[in-house]
Coordinates of C-alpha atoms in Angstrom, one line a residue:
X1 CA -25.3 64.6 -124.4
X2 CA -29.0 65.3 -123.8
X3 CA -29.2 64.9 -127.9
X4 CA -27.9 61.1 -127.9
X5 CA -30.0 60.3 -124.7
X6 CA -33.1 61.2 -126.8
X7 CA -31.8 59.6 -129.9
X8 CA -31.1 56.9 -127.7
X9 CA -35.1 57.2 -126.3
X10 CA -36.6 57.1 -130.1
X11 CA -34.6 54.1 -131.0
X12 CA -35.8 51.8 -128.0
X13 CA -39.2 52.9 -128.6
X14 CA -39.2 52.2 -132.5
X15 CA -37.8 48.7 -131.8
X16 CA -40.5 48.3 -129.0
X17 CA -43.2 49.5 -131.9
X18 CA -42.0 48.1 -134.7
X19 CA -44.2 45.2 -136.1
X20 CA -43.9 41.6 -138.2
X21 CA -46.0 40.4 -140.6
X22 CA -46.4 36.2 -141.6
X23 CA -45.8 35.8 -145.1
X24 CA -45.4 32.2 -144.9
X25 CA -42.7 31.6 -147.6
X26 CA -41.4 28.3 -146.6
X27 CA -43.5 26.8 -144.2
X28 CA -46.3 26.8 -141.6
X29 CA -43.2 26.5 -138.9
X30 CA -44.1 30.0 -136.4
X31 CA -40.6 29.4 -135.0
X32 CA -38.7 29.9 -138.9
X33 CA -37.8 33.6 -139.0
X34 CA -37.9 33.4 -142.3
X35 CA -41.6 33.2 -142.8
X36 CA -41.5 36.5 -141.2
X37 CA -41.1 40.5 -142.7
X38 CA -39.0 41.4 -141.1
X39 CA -36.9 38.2 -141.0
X40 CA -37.1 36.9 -137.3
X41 CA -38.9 34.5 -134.6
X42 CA -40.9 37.5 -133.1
X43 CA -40.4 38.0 -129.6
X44 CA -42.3 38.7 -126.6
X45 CA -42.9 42.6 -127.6
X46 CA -44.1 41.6 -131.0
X47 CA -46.8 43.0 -132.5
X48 CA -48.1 40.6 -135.2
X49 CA -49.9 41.0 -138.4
X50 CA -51.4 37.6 -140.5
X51 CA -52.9 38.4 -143.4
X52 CA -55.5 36.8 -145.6
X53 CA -54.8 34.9 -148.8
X54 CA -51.6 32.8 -148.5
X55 CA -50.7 29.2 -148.7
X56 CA -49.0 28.8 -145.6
X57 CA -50.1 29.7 -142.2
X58 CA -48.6 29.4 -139.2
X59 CA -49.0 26.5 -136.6
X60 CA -47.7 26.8 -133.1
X61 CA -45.5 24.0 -132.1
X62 CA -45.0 25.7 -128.3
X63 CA -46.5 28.2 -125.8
X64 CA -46.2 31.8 -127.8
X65 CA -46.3 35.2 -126.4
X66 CA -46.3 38.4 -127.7
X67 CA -47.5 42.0 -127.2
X68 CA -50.2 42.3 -130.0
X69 CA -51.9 40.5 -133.2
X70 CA -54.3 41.7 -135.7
X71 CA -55.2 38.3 -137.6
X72 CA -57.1 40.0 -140.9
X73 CA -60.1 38.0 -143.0
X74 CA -59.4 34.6 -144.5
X75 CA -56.0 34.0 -142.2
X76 CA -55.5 30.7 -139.9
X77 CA -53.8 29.7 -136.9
X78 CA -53.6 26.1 -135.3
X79 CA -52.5 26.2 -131.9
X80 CA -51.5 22.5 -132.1
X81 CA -51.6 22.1 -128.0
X82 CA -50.4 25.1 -127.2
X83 CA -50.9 28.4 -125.5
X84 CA -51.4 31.9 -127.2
X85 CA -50.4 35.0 -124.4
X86 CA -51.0 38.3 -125.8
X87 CA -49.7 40.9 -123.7
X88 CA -51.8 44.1 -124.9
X89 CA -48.8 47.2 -124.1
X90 CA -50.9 50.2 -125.6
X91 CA -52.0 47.9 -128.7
X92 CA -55.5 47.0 -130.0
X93 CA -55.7 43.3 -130.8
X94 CA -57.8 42.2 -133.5
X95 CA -59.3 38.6 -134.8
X96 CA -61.5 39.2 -137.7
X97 CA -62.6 36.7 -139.9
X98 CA -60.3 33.7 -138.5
X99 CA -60.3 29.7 -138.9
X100 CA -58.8 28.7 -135.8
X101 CA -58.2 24.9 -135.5
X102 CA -56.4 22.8 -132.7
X103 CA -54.2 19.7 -134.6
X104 CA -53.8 18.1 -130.7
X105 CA -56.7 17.1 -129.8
X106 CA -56.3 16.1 -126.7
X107 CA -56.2 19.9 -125.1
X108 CA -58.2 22.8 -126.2
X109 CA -57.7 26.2 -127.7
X110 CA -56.3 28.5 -124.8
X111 CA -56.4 32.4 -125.5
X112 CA -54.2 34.5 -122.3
X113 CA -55.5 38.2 -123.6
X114 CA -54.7 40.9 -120.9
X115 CA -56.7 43.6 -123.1
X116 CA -54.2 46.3 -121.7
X117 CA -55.3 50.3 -120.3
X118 CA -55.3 53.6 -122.1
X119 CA -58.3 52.6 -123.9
X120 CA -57.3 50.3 -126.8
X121 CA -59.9 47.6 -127.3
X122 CA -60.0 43.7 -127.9
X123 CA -61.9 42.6 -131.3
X124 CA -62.9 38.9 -131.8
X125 CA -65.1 39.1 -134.7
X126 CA -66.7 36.9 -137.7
X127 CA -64.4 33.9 -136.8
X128 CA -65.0 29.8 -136.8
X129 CA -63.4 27.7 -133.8
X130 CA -63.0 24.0 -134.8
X131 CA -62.4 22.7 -130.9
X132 CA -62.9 23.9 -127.6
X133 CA -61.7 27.3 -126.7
X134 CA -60.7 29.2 -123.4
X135 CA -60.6 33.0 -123.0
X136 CA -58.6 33.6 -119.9
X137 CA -59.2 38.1 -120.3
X138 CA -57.2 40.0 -118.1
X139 CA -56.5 44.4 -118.2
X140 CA -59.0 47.1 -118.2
X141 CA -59.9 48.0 -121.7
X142 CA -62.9 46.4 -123.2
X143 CA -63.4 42.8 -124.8
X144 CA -65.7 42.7 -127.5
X145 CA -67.1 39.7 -128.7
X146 CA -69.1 39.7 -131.8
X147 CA -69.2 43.2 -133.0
X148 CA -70.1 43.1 -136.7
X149 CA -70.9 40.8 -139.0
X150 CA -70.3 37.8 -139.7
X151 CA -71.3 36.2 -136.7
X152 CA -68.7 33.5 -134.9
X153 CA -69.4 30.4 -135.3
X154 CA -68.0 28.1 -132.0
X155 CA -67.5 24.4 -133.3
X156 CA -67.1 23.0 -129.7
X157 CA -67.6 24.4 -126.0
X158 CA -66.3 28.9 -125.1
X159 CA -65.2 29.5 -121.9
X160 CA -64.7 33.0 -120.8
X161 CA -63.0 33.5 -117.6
X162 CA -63.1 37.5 -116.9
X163 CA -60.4 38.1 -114.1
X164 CA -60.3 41.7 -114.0
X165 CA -61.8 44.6 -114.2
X166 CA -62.1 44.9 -117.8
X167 CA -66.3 45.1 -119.5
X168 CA -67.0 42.1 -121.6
X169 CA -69.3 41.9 -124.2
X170 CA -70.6 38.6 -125.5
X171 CA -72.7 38.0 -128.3
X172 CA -72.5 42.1 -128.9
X173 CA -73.3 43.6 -132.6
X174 CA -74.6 39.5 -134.0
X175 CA -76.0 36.6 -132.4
X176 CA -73.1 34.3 -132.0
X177 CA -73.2 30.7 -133.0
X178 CA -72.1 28.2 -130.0
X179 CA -72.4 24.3 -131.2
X180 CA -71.7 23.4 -127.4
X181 CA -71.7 24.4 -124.1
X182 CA -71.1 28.3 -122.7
X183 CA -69.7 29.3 -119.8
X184 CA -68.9 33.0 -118.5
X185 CA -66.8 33.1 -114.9
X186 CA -66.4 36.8 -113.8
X187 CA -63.8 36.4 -111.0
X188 CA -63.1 40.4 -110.2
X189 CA -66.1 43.1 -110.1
X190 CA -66.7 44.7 -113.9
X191 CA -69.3 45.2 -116.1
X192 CA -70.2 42.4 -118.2
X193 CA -72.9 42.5 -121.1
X194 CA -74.0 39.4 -123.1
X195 CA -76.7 38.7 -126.1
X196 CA -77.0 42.2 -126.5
X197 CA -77.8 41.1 -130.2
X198 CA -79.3 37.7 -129.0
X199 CA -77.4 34.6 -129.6
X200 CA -78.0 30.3 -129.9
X201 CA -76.4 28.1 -128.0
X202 CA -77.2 24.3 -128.5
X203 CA -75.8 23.0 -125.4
X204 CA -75.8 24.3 -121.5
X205 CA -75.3 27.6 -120.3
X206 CA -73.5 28.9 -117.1
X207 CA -73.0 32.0 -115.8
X208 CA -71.0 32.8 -112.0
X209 CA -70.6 36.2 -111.2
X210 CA -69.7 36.3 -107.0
X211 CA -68.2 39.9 -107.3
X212 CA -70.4 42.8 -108.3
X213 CA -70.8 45.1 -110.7
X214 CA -73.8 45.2 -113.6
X215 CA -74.8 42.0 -115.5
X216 CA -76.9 42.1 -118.2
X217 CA -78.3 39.0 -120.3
X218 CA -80.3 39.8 -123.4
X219 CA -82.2 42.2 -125.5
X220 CA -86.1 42.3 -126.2
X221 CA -85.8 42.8 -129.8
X222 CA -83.8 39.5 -130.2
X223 CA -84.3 35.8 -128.2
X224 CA -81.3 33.8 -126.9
X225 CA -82.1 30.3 -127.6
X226 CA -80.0 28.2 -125.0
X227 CA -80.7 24.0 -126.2
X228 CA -79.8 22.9 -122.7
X229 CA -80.2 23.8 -119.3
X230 CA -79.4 27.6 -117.8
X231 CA -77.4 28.0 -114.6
X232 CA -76.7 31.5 -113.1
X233 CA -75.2 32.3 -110.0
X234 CA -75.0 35.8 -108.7
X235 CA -74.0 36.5 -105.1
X236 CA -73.1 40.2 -105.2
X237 CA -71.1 41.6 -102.3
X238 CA -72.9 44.5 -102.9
X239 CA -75.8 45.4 -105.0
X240 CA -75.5 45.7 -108.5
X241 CA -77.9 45.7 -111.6
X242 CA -78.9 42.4 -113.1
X243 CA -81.5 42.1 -116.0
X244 CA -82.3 39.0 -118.3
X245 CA -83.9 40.1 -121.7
X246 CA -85.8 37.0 -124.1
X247 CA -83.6 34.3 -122.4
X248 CA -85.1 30.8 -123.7
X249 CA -84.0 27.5 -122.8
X250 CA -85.4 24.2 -123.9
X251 CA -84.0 21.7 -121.7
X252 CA -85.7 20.8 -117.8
X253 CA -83.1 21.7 -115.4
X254 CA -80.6 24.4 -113.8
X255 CA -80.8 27.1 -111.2
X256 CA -81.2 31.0 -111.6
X257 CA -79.6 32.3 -108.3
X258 CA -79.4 36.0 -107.7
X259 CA -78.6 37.2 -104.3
X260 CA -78.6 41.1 -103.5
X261 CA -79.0 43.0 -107.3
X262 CA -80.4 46.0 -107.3
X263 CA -83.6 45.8 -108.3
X264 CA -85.2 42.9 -110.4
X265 CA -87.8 42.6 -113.5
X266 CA -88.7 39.4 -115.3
X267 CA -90.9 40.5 -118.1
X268 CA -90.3 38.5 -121.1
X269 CA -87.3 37.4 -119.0
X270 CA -86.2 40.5 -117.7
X271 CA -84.7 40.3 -114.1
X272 CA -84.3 42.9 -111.7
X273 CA -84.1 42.4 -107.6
X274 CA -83.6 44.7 -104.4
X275 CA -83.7 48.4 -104.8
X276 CA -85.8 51.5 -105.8
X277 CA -87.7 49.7 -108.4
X278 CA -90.5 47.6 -108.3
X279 CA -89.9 44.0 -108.9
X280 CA -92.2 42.6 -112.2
X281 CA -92.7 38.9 -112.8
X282 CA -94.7 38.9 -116.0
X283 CA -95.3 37.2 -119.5
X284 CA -93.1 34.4 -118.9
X285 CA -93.3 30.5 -119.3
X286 CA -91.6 28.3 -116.6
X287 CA -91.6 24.9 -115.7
X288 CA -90.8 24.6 -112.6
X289 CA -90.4 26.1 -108.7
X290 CA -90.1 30.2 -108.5
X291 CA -89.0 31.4 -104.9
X292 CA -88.9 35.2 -104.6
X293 CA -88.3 36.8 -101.2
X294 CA -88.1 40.3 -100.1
X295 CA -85.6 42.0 -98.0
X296 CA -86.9 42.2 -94.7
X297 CA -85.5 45.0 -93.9
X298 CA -86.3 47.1 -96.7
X299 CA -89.3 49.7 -95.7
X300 CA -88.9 51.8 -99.3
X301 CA -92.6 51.0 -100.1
X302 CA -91.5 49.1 -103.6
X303 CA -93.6 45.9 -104.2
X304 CA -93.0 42.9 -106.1
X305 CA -95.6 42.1 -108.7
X306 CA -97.1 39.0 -109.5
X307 CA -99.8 38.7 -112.7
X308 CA -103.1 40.0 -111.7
X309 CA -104.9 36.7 -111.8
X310 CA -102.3 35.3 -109.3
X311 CA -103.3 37.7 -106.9
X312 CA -100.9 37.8 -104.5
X313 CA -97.9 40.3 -103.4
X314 CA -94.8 39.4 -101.5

């Protein structure tokens, strides 16, 4: 008996496992099976494979889920209105080297990716966006955005909305291209690193982080060039690190709004506030009103340092 319970075990778990990959024989139709291999509209649990270099590729005409995908160079997808949920059950998921398009456009390109645990990892990498898109990233293995080359290209505005504890990296191994406006939303404490490799964003830039954990924004061996206006809001209920690194914007406007970081340093926009360190304000260019203020209740003998020929401390 204890045999057929565990042949009974490896069956459910190769069914669970076992993957389908588009081929796109008759049609672009998702929902014909037989544009499938195996034969069959793949189900909730599927793990999905879409290959480069076929004639057919799939378009979604309704709200899809499944468990995994790994969409390989030169494939396509057109969501055509409608959602894409990927589940992430002890799968890496994997966009490289994409055209995504959106045939309705009156909605945008919505992405539900719950990156899963146990350490598997989220890829979106050298792909082109022809509409708005939405990342709404759930789980607790890492989202990587960006990792190698060729850079994505976003034809239209990204939003990321981070709601758990997973790290996010945006803009990570090449500067990303946005042609629009970019928005990050971290709604649960995590770490969250973006422009590592720099990045150019032609329209406005917000980030809200009112949770916690490390933010940083930048590198100094590569600028970020943001064409509009930058607003960050960071209200940490505890402190947390917070740099900005070669962060450039060309349009007058926005807020920078950091509320109990630990630590701060703008030095060729670097950022840093409240904590063991000194606080620098150096080699920058602004237009516009600065207000620093020190804790008032902090005695650790740190100051915060202003340009010599200012001459004054805070």
């Amino acid at each position: 008996m204890k045999k057929v319970y565990i042949f009974l075990l490896l069956a459910i778990s190769c069914s669970i496992i076992q993957g389908q990959t588009w081929n796109g024989s008759v049609n672009t139709d998702w929902n014909n099976g037989s544009n499938w291999t195996p034969a069959g509209i793949p189900t909730n649990a599927g793990n999905i494979i879409i290959p480069g270099g076929l004639t057919n590729y799939p378009i979604l005409s309704g709200k899809v889920t499944i468990n995994s995908i790994d969409m390989q160079p030169g494939s396509q997808l057109d969501v055509n209105g409608s959602d894409l949920t990927i589940t992430g059950v002890n799968m890496n998921i994997n966009f490289n080297g994409v055209v995504f398009n959106n045939s309705n456009g009156a909605t945008d390109i919505v992405f539900n990716i719950n990156t899963g645990t146990g350490g598997f990892l989220t890829y979106f990498r050298g792909n082109t966006i022809n509409d708005n898109i939405v990342f709404n990233l759930t789980g607790s293995n890492q989202f990587i955005e960006a990792v190698a080359a060729p850079a994505n290209v976003y034809n239209g505005n990204a939003t990321f909305n981070i709601n758990d504890v997973l790290t996010t990296y945006i803009s990570y191994g090449v500067p990303s291209q946005f042609n629009g406006n970019l928005t990050v939303n971290r709604t649960v404490a995590g770490p969250t690193s973006l422009f590592y490799a720099g990045a150019a964003v032609t329209g406005n830039f917000s980030y809200i982080n009112n949770t916690g954990s490390s933010t940083s924004m930048g590198n100094l061996s590569y600028k970020t060039s943001i064409g509009g206006t930058v607003n960050i809001t960071a209200h940490y209920p505890s402190p947390g690190g917070f740099e900005i690194l070669r962060l450039v914007n060309q349009t007058t406007g926005g807020t920078v709004d950091v509320q109990n970081s630990q630590g701060f340093n703008v030095q060729n926009d670097t950022l840093l506030v409240r904590g063991n360190q000194y606080a620098n304000l150096m080699n920058n260019s602004i237009t516009g009103t600065v207000t620093t203020a020190d804790d008032a209740s902090y005695g650790g003998g740190f100051l915060t340092l202003y340009p010599q020929q200012c001459n004054k401390r805070q």
